[in-house]
PDB file of C-alpha atoms in Angstrom:
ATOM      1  CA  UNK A   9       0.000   0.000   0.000  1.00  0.00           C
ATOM      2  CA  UNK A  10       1.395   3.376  -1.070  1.00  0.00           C
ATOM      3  CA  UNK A  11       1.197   6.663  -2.625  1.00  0.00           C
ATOM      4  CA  UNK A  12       2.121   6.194  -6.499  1.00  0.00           C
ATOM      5  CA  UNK A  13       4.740   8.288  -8.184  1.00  0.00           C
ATOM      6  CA  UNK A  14       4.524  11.183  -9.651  1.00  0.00           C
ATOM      7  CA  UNK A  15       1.067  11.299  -7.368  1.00  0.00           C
ATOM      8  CA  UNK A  16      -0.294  15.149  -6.866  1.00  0.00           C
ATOM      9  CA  UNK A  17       1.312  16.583  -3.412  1.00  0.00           C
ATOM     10  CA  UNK A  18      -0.351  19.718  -2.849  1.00  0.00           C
ATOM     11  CA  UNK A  19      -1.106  20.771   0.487  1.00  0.00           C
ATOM     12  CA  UNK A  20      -2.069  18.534   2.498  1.00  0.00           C
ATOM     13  CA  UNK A  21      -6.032  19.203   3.932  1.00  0.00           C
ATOM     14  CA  UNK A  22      -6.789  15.516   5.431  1.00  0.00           C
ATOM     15  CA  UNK A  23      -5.046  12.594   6.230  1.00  0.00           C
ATOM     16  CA  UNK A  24      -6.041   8.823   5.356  1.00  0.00           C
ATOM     17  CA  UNK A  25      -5.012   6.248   7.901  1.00  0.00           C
ATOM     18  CA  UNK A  26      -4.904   2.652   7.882  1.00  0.00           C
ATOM     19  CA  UNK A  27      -6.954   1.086  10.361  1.00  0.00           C
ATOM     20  CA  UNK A  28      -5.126   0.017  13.348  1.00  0.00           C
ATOM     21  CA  UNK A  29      -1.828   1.170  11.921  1.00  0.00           C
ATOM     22  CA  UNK A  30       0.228   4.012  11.989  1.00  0.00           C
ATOM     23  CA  UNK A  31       0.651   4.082   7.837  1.00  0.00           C
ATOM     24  CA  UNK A  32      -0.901   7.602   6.968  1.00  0.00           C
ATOM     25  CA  UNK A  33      -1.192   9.033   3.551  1.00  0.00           C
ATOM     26  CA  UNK A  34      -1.697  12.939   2.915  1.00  0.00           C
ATOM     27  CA  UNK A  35      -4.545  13.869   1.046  1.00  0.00           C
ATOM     28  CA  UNK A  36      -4.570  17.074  -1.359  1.00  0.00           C
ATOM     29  CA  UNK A  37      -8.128  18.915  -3.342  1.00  0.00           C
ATOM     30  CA  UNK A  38      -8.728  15.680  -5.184  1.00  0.00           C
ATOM     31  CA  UNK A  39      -7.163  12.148  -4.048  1.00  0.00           C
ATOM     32  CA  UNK A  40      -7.823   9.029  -5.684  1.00  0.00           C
ATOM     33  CA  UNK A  41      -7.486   5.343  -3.983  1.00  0.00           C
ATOM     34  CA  UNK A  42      -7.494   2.156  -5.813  1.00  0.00           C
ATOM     35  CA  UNK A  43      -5.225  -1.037  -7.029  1.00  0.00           C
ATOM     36  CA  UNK A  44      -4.119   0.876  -9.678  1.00  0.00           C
ATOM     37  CA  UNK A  45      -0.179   1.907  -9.746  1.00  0.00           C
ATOM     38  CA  UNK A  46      -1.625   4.648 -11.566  1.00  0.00           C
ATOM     39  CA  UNK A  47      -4.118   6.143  -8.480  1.00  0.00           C
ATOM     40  CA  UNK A  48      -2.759   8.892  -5.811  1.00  0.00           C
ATOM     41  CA  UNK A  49      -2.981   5.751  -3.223  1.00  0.00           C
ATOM     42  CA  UNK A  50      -2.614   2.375  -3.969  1.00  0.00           C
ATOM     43  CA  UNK A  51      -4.185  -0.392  -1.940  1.00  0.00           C
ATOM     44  CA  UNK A  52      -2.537  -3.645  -3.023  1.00  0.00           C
ATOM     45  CA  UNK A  53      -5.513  -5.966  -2.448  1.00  0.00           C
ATOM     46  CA  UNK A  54      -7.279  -8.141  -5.332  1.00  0.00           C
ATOM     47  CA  UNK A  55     -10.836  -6.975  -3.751  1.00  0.00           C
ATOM     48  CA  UNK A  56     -10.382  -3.291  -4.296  1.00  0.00           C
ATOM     49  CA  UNK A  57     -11.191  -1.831  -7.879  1.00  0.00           C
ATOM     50  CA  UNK A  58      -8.357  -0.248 -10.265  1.00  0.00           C
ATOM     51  CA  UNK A  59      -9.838   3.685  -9.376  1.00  0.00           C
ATOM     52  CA  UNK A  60     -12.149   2.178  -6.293  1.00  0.00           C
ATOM     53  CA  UNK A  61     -13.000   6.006  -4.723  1.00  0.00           C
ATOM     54  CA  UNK A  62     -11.861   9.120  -4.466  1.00  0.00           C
ATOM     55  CA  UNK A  63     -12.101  12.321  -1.603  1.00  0.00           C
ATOM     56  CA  UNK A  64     -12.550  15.937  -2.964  1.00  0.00           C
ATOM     57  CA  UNK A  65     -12.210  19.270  -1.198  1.00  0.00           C
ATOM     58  CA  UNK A  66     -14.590  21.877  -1.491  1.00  0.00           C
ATOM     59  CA  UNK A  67     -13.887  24.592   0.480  1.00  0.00           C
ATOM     60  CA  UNK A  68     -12.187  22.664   3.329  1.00  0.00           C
ATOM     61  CA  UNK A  69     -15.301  19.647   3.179  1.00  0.00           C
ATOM     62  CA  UNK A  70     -14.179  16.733   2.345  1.00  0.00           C
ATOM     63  CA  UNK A  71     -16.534  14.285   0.123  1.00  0.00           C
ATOM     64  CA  UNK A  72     -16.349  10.574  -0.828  1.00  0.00           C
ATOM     65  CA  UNK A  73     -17.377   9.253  -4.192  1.00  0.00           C
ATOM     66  CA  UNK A  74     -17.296   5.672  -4.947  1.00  0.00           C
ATOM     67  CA  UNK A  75     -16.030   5.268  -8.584  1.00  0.00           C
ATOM     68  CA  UNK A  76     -18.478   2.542 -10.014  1.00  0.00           C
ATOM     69  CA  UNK A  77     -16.390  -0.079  -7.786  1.00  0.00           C
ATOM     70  CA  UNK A  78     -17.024  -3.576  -8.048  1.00  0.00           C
ATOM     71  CA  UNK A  79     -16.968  -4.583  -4.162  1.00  0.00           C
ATOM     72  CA  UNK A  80     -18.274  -1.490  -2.692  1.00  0.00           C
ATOM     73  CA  UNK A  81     -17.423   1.747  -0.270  1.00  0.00           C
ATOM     74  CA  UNK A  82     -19.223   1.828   3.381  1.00  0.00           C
ATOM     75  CA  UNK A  83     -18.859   4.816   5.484  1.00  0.00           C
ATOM     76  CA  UNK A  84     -18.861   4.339   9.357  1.00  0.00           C
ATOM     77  CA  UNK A  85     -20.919   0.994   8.244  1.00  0.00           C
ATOM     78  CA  UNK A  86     -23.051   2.317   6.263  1.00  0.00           C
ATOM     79  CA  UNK A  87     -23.075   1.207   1.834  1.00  0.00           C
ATOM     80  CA  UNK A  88     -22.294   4.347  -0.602  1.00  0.00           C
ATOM     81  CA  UNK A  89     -24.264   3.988  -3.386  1.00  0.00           C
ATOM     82  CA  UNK A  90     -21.691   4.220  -6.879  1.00  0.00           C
ATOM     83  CA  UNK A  91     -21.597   7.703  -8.425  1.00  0.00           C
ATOM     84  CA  UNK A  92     -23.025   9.600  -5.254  1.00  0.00           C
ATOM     85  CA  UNK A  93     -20.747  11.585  -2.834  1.00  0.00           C
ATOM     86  CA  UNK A  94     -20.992  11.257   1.076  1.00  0.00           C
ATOM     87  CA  UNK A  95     -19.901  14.383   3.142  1.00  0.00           C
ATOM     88  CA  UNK A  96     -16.732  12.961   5.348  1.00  0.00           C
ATOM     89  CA  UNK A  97     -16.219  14.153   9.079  1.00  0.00           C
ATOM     90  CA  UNK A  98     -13.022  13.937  11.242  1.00  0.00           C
ATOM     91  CA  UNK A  99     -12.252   9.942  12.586  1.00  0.00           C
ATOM     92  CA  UNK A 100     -14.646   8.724   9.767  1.00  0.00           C
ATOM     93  CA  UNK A 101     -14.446   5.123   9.189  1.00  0.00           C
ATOM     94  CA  UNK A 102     -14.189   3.942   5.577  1.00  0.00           C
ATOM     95  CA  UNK A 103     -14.259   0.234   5.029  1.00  0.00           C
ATOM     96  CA  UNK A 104     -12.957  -0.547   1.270  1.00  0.00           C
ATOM     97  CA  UNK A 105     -14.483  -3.358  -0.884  1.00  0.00           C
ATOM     98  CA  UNK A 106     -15.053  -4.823   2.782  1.00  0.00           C
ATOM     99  CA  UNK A 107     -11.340  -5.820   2.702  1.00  0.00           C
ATOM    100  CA  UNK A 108      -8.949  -2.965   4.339  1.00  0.00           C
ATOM    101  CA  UNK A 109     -10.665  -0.079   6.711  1.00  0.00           C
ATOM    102  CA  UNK A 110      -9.088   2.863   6.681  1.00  0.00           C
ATOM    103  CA  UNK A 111      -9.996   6.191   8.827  1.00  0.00           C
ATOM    104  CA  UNK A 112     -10.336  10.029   7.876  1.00  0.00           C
ATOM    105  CA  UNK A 113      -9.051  12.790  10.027  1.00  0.00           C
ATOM    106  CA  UNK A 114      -9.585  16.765   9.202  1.00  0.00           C
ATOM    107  CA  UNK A 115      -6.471  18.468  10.660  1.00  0.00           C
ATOM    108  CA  UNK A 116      -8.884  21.048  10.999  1.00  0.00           C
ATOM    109  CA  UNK A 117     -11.396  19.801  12.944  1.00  0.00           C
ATOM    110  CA  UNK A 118     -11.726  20.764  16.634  1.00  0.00           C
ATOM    111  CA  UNK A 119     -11.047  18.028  19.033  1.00  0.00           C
ATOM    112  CA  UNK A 120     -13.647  16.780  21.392  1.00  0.00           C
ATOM    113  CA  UNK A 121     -12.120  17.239  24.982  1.00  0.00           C
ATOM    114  CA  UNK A 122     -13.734  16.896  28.469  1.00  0.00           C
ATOM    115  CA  UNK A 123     -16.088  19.624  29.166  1.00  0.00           C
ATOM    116  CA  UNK A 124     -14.687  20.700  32.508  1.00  0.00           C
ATOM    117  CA  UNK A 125     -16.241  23.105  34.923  1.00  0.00           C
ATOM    118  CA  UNK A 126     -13.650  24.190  36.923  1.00  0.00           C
ATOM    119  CA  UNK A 127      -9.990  24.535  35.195  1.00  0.00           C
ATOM    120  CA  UNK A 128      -8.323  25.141  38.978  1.00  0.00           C
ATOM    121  CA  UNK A 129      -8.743  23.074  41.855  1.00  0.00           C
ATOM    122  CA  UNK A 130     -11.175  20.058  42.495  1.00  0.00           C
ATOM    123  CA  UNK A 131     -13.901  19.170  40.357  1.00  0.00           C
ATOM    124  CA  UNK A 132     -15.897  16.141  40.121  1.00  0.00           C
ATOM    125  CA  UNK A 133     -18.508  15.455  36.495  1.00  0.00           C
ATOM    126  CA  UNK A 134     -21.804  15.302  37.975  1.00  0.00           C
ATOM    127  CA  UNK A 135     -22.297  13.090  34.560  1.00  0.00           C
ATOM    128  CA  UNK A 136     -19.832  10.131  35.630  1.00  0.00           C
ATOM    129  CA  UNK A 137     -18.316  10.958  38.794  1.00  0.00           C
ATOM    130  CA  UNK A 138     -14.555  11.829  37.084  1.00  0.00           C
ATOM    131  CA  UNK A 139     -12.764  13.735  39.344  1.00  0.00           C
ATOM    132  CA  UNK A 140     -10.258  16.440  37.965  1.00  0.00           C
ATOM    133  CA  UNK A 141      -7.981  18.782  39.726  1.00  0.00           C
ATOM    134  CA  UNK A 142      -6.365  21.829  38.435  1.00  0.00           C
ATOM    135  CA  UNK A 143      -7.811  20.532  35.196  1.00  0.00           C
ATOM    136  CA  UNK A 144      -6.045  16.652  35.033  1.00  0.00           C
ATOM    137  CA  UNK A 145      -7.836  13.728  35.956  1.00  0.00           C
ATOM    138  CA  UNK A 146      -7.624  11.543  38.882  1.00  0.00           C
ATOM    139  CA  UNK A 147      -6.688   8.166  37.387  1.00  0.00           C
ATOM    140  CA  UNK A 148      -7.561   5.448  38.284  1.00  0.00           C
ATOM    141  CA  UNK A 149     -10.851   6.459  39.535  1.00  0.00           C
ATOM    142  CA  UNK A 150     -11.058   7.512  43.610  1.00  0.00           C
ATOM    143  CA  UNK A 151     -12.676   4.216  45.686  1.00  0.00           C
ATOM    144  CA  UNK A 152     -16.015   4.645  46.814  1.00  0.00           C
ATOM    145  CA  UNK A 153     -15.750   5.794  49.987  1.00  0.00           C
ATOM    146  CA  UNK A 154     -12.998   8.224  49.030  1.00  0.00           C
ATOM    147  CA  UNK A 155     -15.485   9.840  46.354  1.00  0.00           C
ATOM    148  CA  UNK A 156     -18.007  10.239  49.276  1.00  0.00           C
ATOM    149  CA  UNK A 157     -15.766  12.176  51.601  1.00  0.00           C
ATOM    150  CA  UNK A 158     -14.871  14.029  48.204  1.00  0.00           C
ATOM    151  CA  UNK A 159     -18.294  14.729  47.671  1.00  0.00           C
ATOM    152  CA  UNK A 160     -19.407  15.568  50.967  1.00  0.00           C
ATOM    153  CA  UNK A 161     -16.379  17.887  50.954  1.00  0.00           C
ATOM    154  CA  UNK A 162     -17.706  19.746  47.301  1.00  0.00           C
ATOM    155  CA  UNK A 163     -20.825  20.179  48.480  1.00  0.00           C
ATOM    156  CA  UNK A 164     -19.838  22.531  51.624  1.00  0.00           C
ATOM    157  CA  UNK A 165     -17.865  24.362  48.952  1.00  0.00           C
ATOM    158  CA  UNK A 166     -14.980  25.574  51.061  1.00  0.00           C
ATOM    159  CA  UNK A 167     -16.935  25.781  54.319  1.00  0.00           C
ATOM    160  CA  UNK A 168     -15.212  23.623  56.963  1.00  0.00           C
ATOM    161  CA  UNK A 169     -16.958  20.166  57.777  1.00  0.00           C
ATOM    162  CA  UNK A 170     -16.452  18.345  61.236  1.00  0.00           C
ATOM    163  CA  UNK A 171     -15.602  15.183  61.818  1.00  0.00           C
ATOM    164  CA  UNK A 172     -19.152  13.869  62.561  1.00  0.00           C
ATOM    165  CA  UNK A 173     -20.578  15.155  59.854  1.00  0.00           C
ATOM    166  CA  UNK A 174     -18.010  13.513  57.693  1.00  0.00           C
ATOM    167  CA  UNK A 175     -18.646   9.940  59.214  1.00  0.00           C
ATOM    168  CA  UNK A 176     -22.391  10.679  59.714  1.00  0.00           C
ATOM    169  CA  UNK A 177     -22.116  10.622  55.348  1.00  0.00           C
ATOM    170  CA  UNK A 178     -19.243   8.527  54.618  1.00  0.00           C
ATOM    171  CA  UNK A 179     -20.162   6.110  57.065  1.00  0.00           C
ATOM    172  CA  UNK A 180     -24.002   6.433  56.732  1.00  0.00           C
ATOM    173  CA  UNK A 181     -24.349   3.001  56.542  1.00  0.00           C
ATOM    174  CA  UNK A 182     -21.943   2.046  59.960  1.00  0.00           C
ATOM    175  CA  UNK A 183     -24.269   5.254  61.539  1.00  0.00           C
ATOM    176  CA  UNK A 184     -21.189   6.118  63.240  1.00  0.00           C
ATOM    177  CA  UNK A 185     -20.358   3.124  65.313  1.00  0.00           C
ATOM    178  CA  UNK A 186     -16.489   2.078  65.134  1.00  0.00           C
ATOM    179  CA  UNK A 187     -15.561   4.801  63.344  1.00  0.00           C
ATOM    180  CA  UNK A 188     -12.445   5.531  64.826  1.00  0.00           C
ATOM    181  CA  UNK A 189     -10.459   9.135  64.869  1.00  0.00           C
ATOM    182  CA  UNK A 190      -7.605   7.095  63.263  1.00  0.00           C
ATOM    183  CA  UNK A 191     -10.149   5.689  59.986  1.00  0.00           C
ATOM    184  CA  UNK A 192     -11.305   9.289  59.492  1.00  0.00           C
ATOM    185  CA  UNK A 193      -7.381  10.277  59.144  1.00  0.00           C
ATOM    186  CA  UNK A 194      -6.090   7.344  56.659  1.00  0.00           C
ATOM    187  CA  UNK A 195      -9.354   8.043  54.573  1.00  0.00           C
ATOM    188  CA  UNK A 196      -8.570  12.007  54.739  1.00  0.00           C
ATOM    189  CA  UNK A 197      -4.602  11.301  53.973  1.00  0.00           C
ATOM    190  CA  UNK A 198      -5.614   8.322  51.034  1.00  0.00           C
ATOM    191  CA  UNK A 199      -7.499  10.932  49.582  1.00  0.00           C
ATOM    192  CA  UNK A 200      -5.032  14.045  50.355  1.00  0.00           C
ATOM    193  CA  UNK A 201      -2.716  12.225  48.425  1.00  0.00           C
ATOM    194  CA  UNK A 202      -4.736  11.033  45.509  1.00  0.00           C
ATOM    195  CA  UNK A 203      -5.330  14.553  44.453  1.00  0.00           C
ATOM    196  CA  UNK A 204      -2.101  15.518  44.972  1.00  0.00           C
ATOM    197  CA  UNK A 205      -0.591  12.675  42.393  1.00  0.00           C
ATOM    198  CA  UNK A 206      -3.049  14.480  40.393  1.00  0.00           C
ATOM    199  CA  UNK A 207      -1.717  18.134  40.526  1.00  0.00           C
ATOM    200  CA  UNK A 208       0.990  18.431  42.825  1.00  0.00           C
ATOM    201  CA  UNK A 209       0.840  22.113  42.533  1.00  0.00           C
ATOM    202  CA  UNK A 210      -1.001  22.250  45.835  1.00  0.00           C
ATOM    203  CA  UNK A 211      -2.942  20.621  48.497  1.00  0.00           C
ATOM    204  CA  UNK A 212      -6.906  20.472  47.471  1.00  0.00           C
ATOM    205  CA  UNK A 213      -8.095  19.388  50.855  1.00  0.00           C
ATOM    206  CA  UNK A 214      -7.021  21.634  53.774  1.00  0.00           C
ATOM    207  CA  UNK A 215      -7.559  20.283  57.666  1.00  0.00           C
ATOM    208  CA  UNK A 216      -8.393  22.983  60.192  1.00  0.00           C
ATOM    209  CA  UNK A 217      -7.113  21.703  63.586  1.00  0.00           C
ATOM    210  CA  UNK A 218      -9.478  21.383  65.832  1.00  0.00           C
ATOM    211  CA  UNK A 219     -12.613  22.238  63.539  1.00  0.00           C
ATOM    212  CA  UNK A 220     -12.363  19.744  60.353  1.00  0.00           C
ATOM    213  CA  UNK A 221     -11.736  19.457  57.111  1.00  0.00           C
ATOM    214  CA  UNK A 222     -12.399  21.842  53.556  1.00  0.00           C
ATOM    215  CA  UNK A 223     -12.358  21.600  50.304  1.00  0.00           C
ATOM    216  CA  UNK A 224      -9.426  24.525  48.542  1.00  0.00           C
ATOM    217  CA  UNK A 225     -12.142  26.612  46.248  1.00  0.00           C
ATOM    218  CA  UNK A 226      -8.740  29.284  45.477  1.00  0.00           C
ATOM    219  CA  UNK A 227      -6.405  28.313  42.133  1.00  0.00           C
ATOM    220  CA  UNK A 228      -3.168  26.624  44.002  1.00  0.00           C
ATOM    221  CA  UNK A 229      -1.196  29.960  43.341  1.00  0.00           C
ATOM    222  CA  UNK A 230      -3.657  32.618  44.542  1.00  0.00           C
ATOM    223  CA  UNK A 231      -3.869  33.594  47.955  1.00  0.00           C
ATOM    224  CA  UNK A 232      -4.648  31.712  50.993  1.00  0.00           C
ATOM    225  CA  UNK A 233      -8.350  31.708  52.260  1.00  0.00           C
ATOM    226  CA  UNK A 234      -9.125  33.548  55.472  1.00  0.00           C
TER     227      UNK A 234
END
């Protein structure tokens, strides 16, 4: 599989990339793919036609027309009828004479990222429960009962939260019996620590002697909170 000589190499405004592999080909305003020598990319595989489709830029969209091939074009699994042209979008799959798969990416395209709420400190996605700090995530995920206390800790929003309260809701279901001073500690320091692995820019959890514990709500260079 390659890029024939003397193939057109104008600027390049997509990229075609086999399936599970890192082999990439640049594609310019008009790009043909087949088993000919003779096309812009050459698949070497008996099922794939001589000129089997070709991608076209308009404008910066990118359009696939199957050239009349014998075995077929499917787009993310679905048939493209010969002759008619199917709009392409970035990561694309194109499956070719149902033989080699290949995917599209637009350079241009803007990447989908996690839609965070909070770029400094702790935040947790009320969609899934990821927790983030200072905009990384915490990987792997926090245990249960460390998400609880993480929770219960968000939901005061900086305001300091006693030690009862935090085993009357992280250790609803032991309502408080044999919770020990020193359980409350290793679960506050496991959890200290997570976030910290996380962003070691700063501590997200702050313990006020003699009062509890808070959540940070201040970015881990601004100033301290009274």
């Amino acid at each position: 599989m390659r890029r024939a000589a003397g193939a057109r190499r104008l600027t390049s405004l997509g990229v075609l990339r086999l399936d599970d592999s890192s082999t990439t080909w640049q594609l310019s305003e008009r790009t043909v793919v087949g088993r000919s020598p003779d096309a812009d990319i050459t698949l070497n595989a008996n099922a794939v036609s001589r000129r089997h489709f070709e991608i076209e830029f308009d404008l910066g969209v990118a359009s696939l027309r199957d050239l009349d091939s014998q075995n077929g074009t499917a787009v993310n699994g679905v048939m493209i009828d010969p002759g008619t042209t199917h709009r392409l979008a970035d990561n694309d799959r194109i499956v070719v004479a149902g033989v080699i798969g290949l995917v599209f990416r637009d350079p241009m395209a803007t990447p989908t990222v996690p839609r965070l709420g909070r770029l400094a400190g702790v935040w947790i996605d009320p969609n899934n429960d990821d927790v983030w700090v200072d905009a990384r995530p915490v990987d792997p995920p926090l245990s249960p009962q460390q998400l609880r206390l993480l929770k219960t800790l968000d939901a005061a929003d900086g305001a300091v939260v006693s030690r009862s309260e935090l085993i009357a809701t992280v250790w609803e279901d032991a309502a408080g019996e044999g919770v020990t001073d020193d359980s409350v500690t290793a679960l506050v320091k496991r959890l200290r620590q997570r976030l910290r692995d996380a962003s070691p820019s700063g501590d997200a959890i702050e313990i006020v002697r003699g009062h509890g514990i808070r959540i940070v709500r201040t970015p881990p260079d601004g100033p301290s909170e009274p």
